[in-house]
Short mmCIF file of C-alpha atoms in Angstrom, two decimals:
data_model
loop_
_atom_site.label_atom_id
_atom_site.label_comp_id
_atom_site.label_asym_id
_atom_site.label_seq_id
_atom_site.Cartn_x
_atom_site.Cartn_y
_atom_site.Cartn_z
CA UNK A 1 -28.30 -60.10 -120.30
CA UNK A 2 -28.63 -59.69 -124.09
CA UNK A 3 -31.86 -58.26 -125.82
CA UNK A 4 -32.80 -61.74 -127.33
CA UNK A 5 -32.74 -63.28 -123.84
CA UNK A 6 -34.78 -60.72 -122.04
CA UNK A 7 -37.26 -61.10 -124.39
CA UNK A 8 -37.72 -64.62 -124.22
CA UNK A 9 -37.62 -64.16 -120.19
CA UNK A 10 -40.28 -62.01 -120.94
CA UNK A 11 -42.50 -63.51 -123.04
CA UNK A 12 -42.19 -66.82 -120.73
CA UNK A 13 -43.08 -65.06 -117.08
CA UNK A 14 -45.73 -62.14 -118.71
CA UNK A 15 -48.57 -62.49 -121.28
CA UNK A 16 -48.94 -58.87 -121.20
CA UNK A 17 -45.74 -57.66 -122.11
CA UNK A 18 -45.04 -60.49 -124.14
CA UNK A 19 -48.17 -58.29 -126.29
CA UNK A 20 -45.93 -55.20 -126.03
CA UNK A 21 -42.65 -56.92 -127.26
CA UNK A 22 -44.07 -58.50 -130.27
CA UNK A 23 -45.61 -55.13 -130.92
CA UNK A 24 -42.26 -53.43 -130.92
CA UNK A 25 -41.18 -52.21 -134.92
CA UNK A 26 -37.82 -53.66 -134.89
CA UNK A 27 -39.09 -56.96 -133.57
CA UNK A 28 -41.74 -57.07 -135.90
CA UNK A 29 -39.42 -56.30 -139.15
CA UNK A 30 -36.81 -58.93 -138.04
CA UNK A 31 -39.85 -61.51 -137.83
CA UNK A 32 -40.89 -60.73 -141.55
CA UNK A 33 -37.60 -60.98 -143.13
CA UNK A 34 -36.92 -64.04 -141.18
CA UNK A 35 -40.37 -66.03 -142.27
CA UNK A 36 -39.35 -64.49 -146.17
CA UNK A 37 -35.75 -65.67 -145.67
CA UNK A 38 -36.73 -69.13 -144.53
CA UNK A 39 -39.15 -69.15 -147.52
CA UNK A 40 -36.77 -68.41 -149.72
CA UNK A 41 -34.47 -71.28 -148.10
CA UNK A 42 -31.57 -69.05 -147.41
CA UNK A 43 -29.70 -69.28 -144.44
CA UNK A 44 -28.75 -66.22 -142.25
CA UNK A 45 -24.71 -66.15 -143.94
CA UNK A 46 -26.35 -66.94 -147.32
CA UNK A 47 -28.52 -63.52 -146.84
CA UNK A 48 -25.54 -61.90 -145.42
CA UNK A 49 -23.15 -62.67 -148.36
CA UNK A 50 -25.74 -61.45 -151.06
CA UNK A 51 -26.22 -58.41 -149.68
CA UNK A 52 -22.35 -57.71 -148.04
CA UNK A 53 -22.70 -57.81 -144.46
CA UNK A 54 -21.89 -60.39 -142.21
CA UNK A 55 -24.07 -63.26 -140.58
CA UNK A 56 -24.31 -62.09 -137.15
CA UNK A 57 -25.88 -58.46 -138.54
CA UNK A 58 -28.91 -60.57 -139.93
CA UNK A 59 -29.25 -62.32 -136.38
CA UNK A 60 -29.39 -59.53 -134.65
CA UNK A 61 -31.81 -58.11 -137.30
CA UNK A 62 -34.31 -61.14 -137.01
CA UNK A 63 -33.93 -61.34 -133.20
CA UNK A 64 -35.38 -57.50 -133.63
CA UNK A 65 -32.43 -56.21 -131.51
CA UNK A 66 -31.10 -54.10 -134.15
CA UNK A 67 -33.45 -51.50 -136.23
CA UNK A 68 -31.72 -51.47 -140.30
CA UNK A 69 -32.11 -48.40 -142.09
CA UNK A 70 -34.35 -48.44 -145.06
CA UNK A 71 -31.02 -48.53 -147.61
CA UNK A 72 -30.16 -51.67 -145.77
CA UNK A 73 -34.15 -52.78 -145.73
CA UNK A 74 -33.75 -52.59 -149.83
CA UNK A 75 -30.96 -54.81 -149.92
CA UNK A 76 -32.75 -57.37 -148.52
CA UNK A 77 -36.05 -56.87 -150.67
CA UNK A 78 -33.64 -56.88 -153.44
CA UNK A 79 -31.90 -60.20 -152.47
CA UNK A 80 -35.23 -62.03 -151.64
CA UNK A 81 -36.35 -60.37 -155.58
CA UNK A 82 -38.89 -58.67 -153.52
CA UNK A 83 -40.27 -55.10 -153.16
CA UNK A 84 -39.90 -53.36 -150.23
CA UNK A 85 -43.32 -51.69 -149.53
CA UNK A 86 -43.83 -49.02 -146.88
CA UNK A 87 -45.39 -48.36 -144.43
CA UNK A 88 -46.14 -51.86 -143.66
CA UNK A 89 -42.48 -52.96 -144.36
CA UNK A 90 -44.35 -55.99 -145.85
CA UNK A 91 -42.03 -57.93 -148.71
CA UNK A 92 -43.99 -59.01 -151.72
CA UNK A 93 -43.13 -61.67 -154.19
CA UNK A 94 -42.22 -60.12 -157.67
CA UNK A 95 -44.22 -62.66 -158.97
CA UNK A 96 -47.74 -61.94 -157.10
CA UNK A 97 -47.76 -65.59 -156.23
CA UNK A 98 -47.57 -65.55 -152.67
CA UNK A 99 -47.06 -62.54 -150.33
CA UNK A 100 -45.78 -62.28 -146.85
CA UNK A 101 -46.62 -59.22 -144.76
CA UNK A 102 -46.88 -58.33 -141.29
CA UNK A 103 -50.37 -56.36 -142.24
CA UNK A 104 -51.44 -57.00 -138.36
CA UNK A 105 -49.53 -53.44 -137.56
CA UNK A 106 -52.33 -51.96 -135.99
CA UNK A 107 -54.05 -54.42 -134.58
CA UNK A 108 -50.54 -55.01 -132.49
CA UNK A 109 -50.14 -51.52 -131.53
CA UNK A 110 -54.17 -51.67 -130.36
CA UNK A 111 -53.22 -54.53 -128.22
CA UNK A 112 -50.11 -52.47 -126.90
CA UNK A 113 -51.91 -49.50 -125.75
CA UNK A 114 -54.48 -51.53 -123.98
CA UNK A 115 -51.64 -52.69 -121.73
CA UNK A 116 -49.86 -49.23 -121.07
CA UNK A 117 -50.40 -47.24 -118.55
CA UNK A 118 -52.37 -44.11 -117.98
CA UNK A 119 -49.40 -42.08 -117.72
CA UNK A 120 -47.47 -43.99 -120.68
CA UNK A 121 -50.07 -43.26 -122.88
CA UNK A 122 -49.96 -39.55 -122.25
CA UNK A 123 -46.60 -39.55 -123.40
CA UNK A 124 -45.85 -38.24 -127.10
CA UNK A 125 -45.80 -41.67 -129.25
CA UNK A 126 -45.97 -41.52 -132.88
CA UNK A 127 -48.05 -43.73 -134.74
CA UNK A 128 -51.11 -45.48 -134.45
CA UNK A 129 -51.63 -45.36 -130.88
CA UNK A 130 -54.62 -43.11 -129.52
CA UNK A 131 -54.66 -41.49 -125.86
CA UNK A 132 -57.30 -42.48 -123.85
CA UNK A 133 -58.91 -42.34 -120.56
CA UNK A 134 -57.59 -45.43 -118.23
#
């Protein structure tokens, strides 16, 4: 079963870790260059040619199966005439006339922890995610 597929499987049979998939990094930077892709009405192999890679790459990308490095984050911003701008990994308009971010970050990883585990969230995560008390 591919990534893509479990995740829809997922987000169709369990609320709850639908909340913990959408939460996930990679799945949340594929989502934001797909909504600033489709606003900039480029197709997956148009993105893909600009910035020399090949179409499936950006699928995989959007679907948030496959994490791109920051170099290959650039190339994007630079092909939508955006800036890149960490930590959010939000792209910005040049222009200031419209801005698309994923500034929800924390708010998703809040909703994450409240469905983990006591012993997951003992575990060593990085980020925003606080240990509590179940």
């Amino acid at each position: 079963m591919k990534i893509k597929d479990l995740k829809n499987n997922i987000e169709k049979n369990n609320p709850d870790l639908k909340l913990a998939v959408q939460s996930d990094v990679g799945f949340q930077i594929g989502k934001s260059i797909e909504i600033a892709r489709a606003h900039k009405k480029m197709t997956q192999k148009e993105l893909a040619e600009k910035i020399g890679t090949q179409q499936p790459s950006i699928a995989r990308i959007e679907s948030g199966s496959l994490l791109p490095s920051i170099s290959f984050l650039k190339k994007i911003a630079e092909a939508f005439d955006t800036q890149l701008v960490p930590p959010k990994f939000a792209f910005m308009e040049n222009t200031n006339q419209q801005s698309i971010t994923y500034n929800n970050f924390k708010s998703s990883i809040s909703k994450t922890n409240a469905v983990l585990s006591p012993f997951q969230k003992r575990q060593n995560f990085q980020g925003e995610i606080k240990i509590t008390q179940a």
